[in-house]
């Protein structure tokens, strides 16, 4: 296995989509396997070991509509067809959906992991591991979630400089979005500066860049770091009239939670003064359907 072949297989990854919903099951499984390698875990691990951790990753970083389905067997059993995964042991009979049941796999002796050729390549060339991880992150997840993901699975120990996504980003996107929102958070009006330098104010994509969201102001929001992270994790979203909605799964136990979230619930955000710069309902619909934990 060469590095070129490995990266090519990642670009050809067949990612399942149900009714147009994003489905990052295989990318999460591959990131998990990369983290296992970085921690020195055996190449092949018992199905149950992988499934438990994958369920947790899906609950934290997967679409809300998939989080309750708890079907780790789908990517674990389907990924071998992509040439990046191996199953070993007595695999139970498949059900009507084409894969064995989770319960049957838990009772089996099945183990899974990278094929020997892939494992040897990534052990010998950790920079290739990071290039692959960066491709998966850029292709399937919002940028604000990258650090959390690599830390969660343990890939940070193998980080190496790598090229960013081949899709070009507009370097003016952040400046244009923040200017459109008058240099303050659209939700809470946060605008703290050190001299003339804004601190903790970011330009968020409504439809993620990884899912072809354009670098245009109608697909952007000026948000403080806290509201940006909550937006990308699905804790908050916007209705077409720009009223803020807060997920029932977002909670806290002190006044700070009320101050940052509940006090803004069902209230309109600060919109750009120019109508043509307001968030496009098409992008807002994508976020509510694909990200919001509603």
Short mmCIF file of C-alpha atoms in Angstrom, two decimals:
data_model
loop_
_atom_site.label_atom_id
_atom_site.label_comp_id
_atom_site.label_asym_id
_atom_site.label_seq_id
_atom_site.Cartn_x
_atom_site.Cartn_y
_atom_site.Cartn_z
CA UNK A 1 0.00 0.00 0.00
CA UNK A 2 1.41 3.39 -1.02
CA UNK A 3 0.45 6.73 0.47
CA UNK A 4 -1.04 7.75 -2.89
CA UNK A 5 -3.25 4.65 -2.96
CA UNK A 6 -4.38 5.17 0.64
CA UNK A 7 -5.36 8.79 0.05
CA UNK A 8 -7.08 7.85 -3.21
CA UNK A 9 -9.18 5.24 -1.40
CA UNK A 10 -10.25 7.91 1.09
CA UNK A 11 -11.45 10.14 -1.74
CA UNK A 12 -13.49 7.20 -3.09
CA UNK A 13 -15.11 6.41 0.25
CA UNK A 14 -18.75 5.43 -0.26
CA UNK A 15 -20.60 7.30 2.45
CA UNK A 16 -24.19 6.25 2.99
CA UNK A 17 -26.89 8.90 2.85
CA UNK A 18 -30.45 8.41 4.02
CA UNK A 19 -33.02 10.80 2.60
CA UNK A 20 -30.31 13.36 1.94
CA UNK A 21 -28.99 13.33 5.53
CA UNK A 22 -25.25 13.50 6.09
CA UNK A 23 -23.88 10.18 7.34
CA UNK A 24 -20.38 10.45 8.80
CA UNK A 25 -20.35 6.87 10.16
CA UNK A 26 -17.45 5.61 8.04
CA UNK A 27 -15.34 8.78 8.50
CA UNK A 28 -15.84 8.56 12.28
CA UNK A 29 -14.89 4.88 12.26
CA UNK A 30 -11.71 5.62 10.30
CA UNK A 31 -10.77 8.48 12.63
CA UNK A 32 -11.36 6.18 15.59
CA UNK A 33 -9.08 3.53 14.04
CA UNK A 34 -6.39 6.15 13.41
CA UNK A 35 -6.58 7.18 17.06
CA UNK A 36 -6.31 3.55 18.16
CA UNK A 37 -3.16 3.22 16.05
CA UNK A 38 -1.68 6.36 17.59
CA UNK A 39 -2.26 4.94 21.07
CA UNK A 40 -0.50 1.72 20.16
CA UNK A 41 -3.63 -0.48 20.21
CA UNK A 42 -3.57 -3.83 18.35
CA UNK A 43 -4.35 -3.67 14.65
CA UNK A 44 -7.55 -5.70 15.11
CA UNK A 45 -9.84 -5.09 18.08
CA UNK A 46 -12.98 -6.94 19.21
CA UNK A 47 -16.19 -5.71 17.62
CA UNK A 48 -17.61 -4.69 20.99
CA UNK A 49 -14.59 -2.50 21.80
CA UNK A 50 -14.97 -0.58 18.54
CA UNK A 51 -18.77 -0.44 18.60
CA UNK A 52 -19.02 1.11 22.08
CA UNK A 53 -16.66 3.93 21.19
CA UNK A 54 -18.25 4.48 17.79
CA UNK A 55 -21.70 4.79 19.37
CA UNK A 56 -20.30 7.51 21.64
CA UNK A 57 -18.73 9.38 18.71
CA UNK A 58 -21.97 9.18 16.73
CA UNK A 59 -23.88 10.55 19.72
CA UNK A 60 -21.53 13.51 19.96
CA UNK A 61 -20.66 14.29 16.35
CA UNK A 62 -23.28 12.55 14.19
CA UNK A 63 -26.56 13.95 12.88
CA UNK A 64 -29.33 14.08 15.46
CA UNK A 65 -31.61 11.83 13.39
CA UNK A 66 -29.00 9.05 13.50
CA UNK A 67 -27.95 9.39 17.12
CA UNK A 68 -30.76 7.25 18.46
CA UNK A 69 -30.47 4.50 15.83
CA UNK A 70 -27.28 3.10 17.38
CA UNK A 71 -26.20 0.99 14.41
CA UNK A 72 -22.41 0.77 14.66
CA UNK A 73 -22.58 -2.50 12.71
CA UNK A 74 -23.35 -0.62 9.49
CA UNK A 75 -19.96 1.09 8.97
CA UNK A 76 -18.00 -1.70 10.70
CA UNK A 77 -19.42 -4.33 8.34
CA UNK A 78 -19.65 -2.23 5.16
CA UNK A 79 -16.25 -0.50 5.23
CA UNK A 80 -14.28 -3.56 3.95
CA UNK A 81 -15.80 -2.94 0.49
CA UNK A 82 -13.89 0.37 0.41
CA UNK A 83 -10.54 -1.42 0.74
CA UNK A 84 -9.70 0.27 4.05
CA UNK A 85 -11.02 -2.22 6.61
CA UNK A 86 -10.82 -5.85 7.60
CA UNK A 87 -13.19 -8.15 9.46
CA UNK A 88 -11.92 -11.39 10.94
CA UNK A 89 -13.67 -14.21 12.79
CA UNK A 90 -16.98 -15.97 12.46
CA UNK A 91 -19.30 -13.29 11.07
CA UNK A 92 -22.98 -13.92 11.92
CA UNK A 93 -25.55 -14.19 9.16
CA UNK A 94 -26.74 -10.89 7.70
CA UNK A 95 -30.26 -9.64 8.24
CA UNK A 96 -32.64 -8.14 5.70
CA UNK A 97 -30.59 -4.93 5.68
CA UNK A 98 -27.48 -6.79 4.50
CA UNK A 99 -25.47 -6.69 7.74
CA UNK A 100 -25.48 -8.83 10.90
CA UNK A 101 -27.30 -7.53 13.96
CA UNK A 102 -25.44 -5.58 16.62
CA UNK A 103 -26.40 -8.17 19.25
CA UNK A 104 -25.15 -11.04 17.11
CA UNK A 105 -21.82 -9.31 16.53
CA UNK A 106 -21.46 -8.56 20.23
CA UNK A 107 -21.78 -12.29 20.96
CA UNK A 108 -19.35 -13.26 18.20
CA UNK A 109 -15.56 -13.48 18.04
CA UNK A 110 -15.40 -10.90 15.24
CA UNK A 111 -12.54 -8.42 15.34
CA UNK A 112 -11.93 -5.50 12.99
CA UNK A 113 -9.39 -2.87 12.00
CA UNK A 114 -7.15 -1.61 9.23
CA UNK A 115 -5.83 -4.22 6.77
CA UNK A 116 -2.19 -5.13 7.36
CA UNK A 117 -1.00 -3.08 4.35
CA UNK A 118 -2.78 0.07 5.55
CA UNK A 119 -1.69 -0.42 9.15
CA UNK A 120 1.97 -0.86 8.15
CA UNK A 121 1.86 2.25 5.98
CA UNK A 122 0.41 4.46 8.72
CA UNK A 123 2.80 3.13 11.37
CA UNK A 124 5.79 3.82 9.14
CA UNK A 125 4.52 7.19 7.89
CA UNK A 126 2.51 9.07 10.53
CA UNK A 127 2.42 12.11 8.25
CA UNK A 128 0.22 10.06 5.87
CA UNK A 129 -2.08 9.24 8.79
CA UNK A 130 -2.47 12.94 9.50
CA UNK A 131 -3.04 13.77 5.83
CA UNK A 132 -5.80 11.17 5.76
CA UNK A 133 -7.30 12.44 9.01
CA UNK A 134 -7.21 16.02 7.74
CA UNK A 135 -8.97 14.98 4.54
CA UNK A 136 -11.75 13.28 6.53
CA UNK A 137 -12.13 16.28 8.84
CA UNK A 138 -12.26 18.77 5.96
CA UNK A 139 -14.67 16.62 3.97
CA UNK A 140 -17.23 15.68 6.62
CA UNK A 141 -17.10 18.02 9.63
CA UNK A 142 -17.32 21.71 10.48
CA UNK A 143 -13.92 23.28 11.12
CA UNK A 144 -14.84 24.27 14.68
CA UNK A 145 -15.21 20.55 15.53
CA UNK A 146 -11.82 19.40 14.20
CA UNK A 147 -9.81 19.98 17.36
CA UNK A 148 -12.44 18.27 19.52
CA UNK A 149 -12.54 15.26 17.21
CA UNK A 150 -8.81 14.64 16.93
CA UNK A 151 -8.44 15.08 20.69
CA UNK A 152 -11.32 12.70 21.40
CA UNK A 153 -9.96 9.87 19.24
CA UNK A 154 -6.29 10.53 20.10
CA UNK A 155 -4.88 11.50 16.70
CA UNK A 156 -3.21 14.60 18.18
CA UNK A 157 -0.15 12.49 19.07
CA UNK A 158 0.58 11.91 15.38
CA UNK A 159 -0.16 15.41 14.06
CA UNK A 160 2.05 16.48 11.18
CA UNK A 161 1.74 19.49 8.87
CA UNK A 162 -0.48 18.65 5.92
CA UNK A 163 -2.18 20.43 3.03
CA UNK A 164 -5.66 21.66 3.72
CA UNK A 165 -8.72 20.80 1.68
CA UNK A 166 -8.29 21.13 -2.08
CA UNK A 167 -11.46 23.20 -2.23
CA UNK A 168 -10.43 26.84 -2.08
CA UNK A 169 -11.72 29.04 0.70
CA UNK A 170 -12.49 32.71 0.28
CA UNK A 171 -9.97 34.56 2.48
CA UNK A 172 -12.37 37.51 2.69
CA UNK A 173 -15.27 35.44 4.10
CA UNK A 174 -14.53 36.13 7.78
CA UNK A 175 -13.97 39.86 7.27
CA UNK A 176 -17.11 40.27 5.14
CA UNK A 177 -19.34 38.35 7.55
CA UNK A 178 -18.11 40.14 10.65
CA UNK A 179 -18.49 43.51 8.95
CA UNK A 180 -22.03 42.64 7.85
CA UNK A 181 -22.93 41.94 11.49
CA UNK A 182 -21.30 45.19 12.67
CA UNK A 183 -18.43 43.44 14.43
CA UNK A 184 -20.51 41.73 17.08
CA UNK A 185 -22.06 38.34 17.79
CA UNK A 186 -25.43 37.99 16.07
CA UNK A 187 -26.85 36.25 19.15
CA UNK A 188 -25.45 38.02 22.21
CA UNK A 189 -23.82 41.21 20.86
CA UNK A 190 -20.38 40.14 22.16
CA UNK A 191 -17.78 42.56 20.77
CA UNK A 192 -14.80 42.53 23.16
CA UNK A 193 -11.57 43.95 21.74
CA UNK A 194 -7.97 44.32 22.78
CA UNK A 195 -7.13 47.72 21.33
CA UNK A 196 -8.57 47.26 17.82
CA UNK A 197 -8.32 43.48 17.75
CA UNK A 198 -11.56 41.51 18.12
CA UNK A 199 -11.20 38.56 20.49
CA UNK A 200 -13.32 35.42 20.19
CA UNK A 201 -15.55 36.59 17.32
CA UNK A 202 -15.77 34.16 14.40
CA UNK A 203 -17.48 33.71 11.05
CA UNK A 204 -19.59 30.54 11.10
CA UNK A 205 -20.80 28.73 8.01
CA UNK A 206 -24.53 27.95 8.21
CA UNK A 207 -24.24 25.14 5.64
CA UNK A 208 -20.83 23.68 6.39
CA UNK A 209 -17.94 24.23 4.00
CA UNK A 210 -17.42 20.44 4.08
CA UNK A 211 -20.90 20.04 2.56
CA UNK A 212 -20.48 22.60 -0.23
CA UNK A 213 -21.61 25.60 1.78
CA UNK A 214 -20.36 28.70 -0.09
CA UNK A 215 -18.05 31.34 1.37
CA UNK A 216 -20.73 34.02 1.02
CA UNK A 217 -22.26 36.32 3.63
CA UNK A 218 -25.82 34.85 3.27
CA UNK A 219 -24.26 31.55 4.36
CA UNK A 220 -22.47 33.13 7.30
CA UNK A 221 -23.08 34.31 10.83
CA UNK A 222 -20.86 36.39 13.08
CA UNK A 223 -20.79 34.43 16.34
CA UNK A 224 -18.75 34.48 19.51
CA UNK A 225 -16.72 31.32 20.13
CA UNK A 226 -19.33 29.85 22.50
CA UNK A 227 -22.32 30.36 20.20
CA UNK A 228 -20.28 29.18 17.19
CA UNK A 229 -19.49 25.87 18.90
CA UNK A 230 -23.11 25.47 20.03
CA UNK A 231 -24.28 26.20 16.46
CA UNK A 232 -21.94 23.64 14.87
CA UNK A 233 -22.79 20.97 17.46
CA UNK A 234 -26.52 21.49 16.88
CA UNK A 235 -27.35 23.05 20.24
CA UNK A 236 -28.88 26.10 18.57
CA UNK A 237 -30.25 26.97 15.14
CA UNK A 238 -32.36 29.61 13.41
CA UNK A 239 -35.85 29.67 11.96
CA UNK A 240 -36.37 31.37 8.61
CA UNK A 241 -37.49 34.54 10.41
CA UNK A 242 -34.12 34.45 12.26
CA UNK A 243 -35.55 33.57 15.66
CA UNK A 244 -33.15 31.48 17.73
CA UNK A 245 -34.17 27.92 18.61
CA UNK A 246 -32.46 26.03 21.43
CA UNK A 247 -32.25 22.25 21.57
CA UNK A 248 -33.90 20.50 24.52
CA UNK A 249 -30.64 18.55 24.82
CA UNK A 250 -28.68 21.73 25.58
CA UNK A 251 -28.67 22.35 29.32
CA UNK A 252 -26.78 23.87 32.23
CA UNK A 253 -27.21 24.31 35.96
CA UNK A 254 -26.43 27.95 36.63
CA UNK A 255 -27.29 31.46 35.56
CA UNK A 256 -24.66 31.42 32.81
CA UNK A 257 -26.74 28.95 30.79
CA UNK A 258 -29.79 31.22 31.01
CA UNK A 259 -27.68 34.25 30.14
CA UNK A 260 -26.02 32.71 27.08
CA UNK A 261 -28.90 30.62 25.74
CA UNK A 262 -32.36 30.65 27.35
CA UNK A 263 -32.54 34.44 27.48
CA UNK A 264 -32.18 34.45 23.67
CA UNK A 265 -34.57 31.59 22.94
CA UNK A 266 -37.31 32.46 20.40
CA UNK A 267 -35.85 35.93 19.98
CA UNK A 268 -34.56 37.21 16.62
CA UNK A 269 -30.82 37.53 16.20
CA UNK A 270 -29.15 40.73 15.06
CA UNK A 271 -29.46 40.63 11.27
CA UNK A 272 -27.36 42.53 8.72
CA UNK A 273 -28.85 45.87 7.75
CA UNK A 274 -28.75 44.99 4.05
CA UNK A 275 -31.46 42.49 3.15
CA UNK A 276 -29.32 40.78 0.52
CA UNK A 277 -26.83 39.78 3.25
CA UNK A 278 -29.40 38.13 5.54
CA UNK A 279 -29.07 34.37 6.07
CA UNK A 280 -30.53 32.48 3.13
CA UNK A 281 -33.48 30.23 4.15
CA UNK A 282 -32.01 27.47 1.96
CA UNK A 283 -28.90 27.32 4.17
CA UNK A 284 -30.94 27.67 7.36
CA UNK A 285 -33.08 24.70 6.31
CA UNK A 286 -29.92 22.64 5.72
CA UNK A 287 -28.66 23.43 9.21
CA UNK A 288 -31.98 22.58 10.91
CA UNK A 289 -32.21 19.30 8.98
CA UNK A 290 -28.57 18.21 9.12
CA UNK A 291 -27.14 19.63 12.35
CA UNK A 292 -29.73 20.92 14.82
CA UNK A 293 -30.65 18.51 17.62
CA UNK A 294 -34.32 19.33 17.35
#
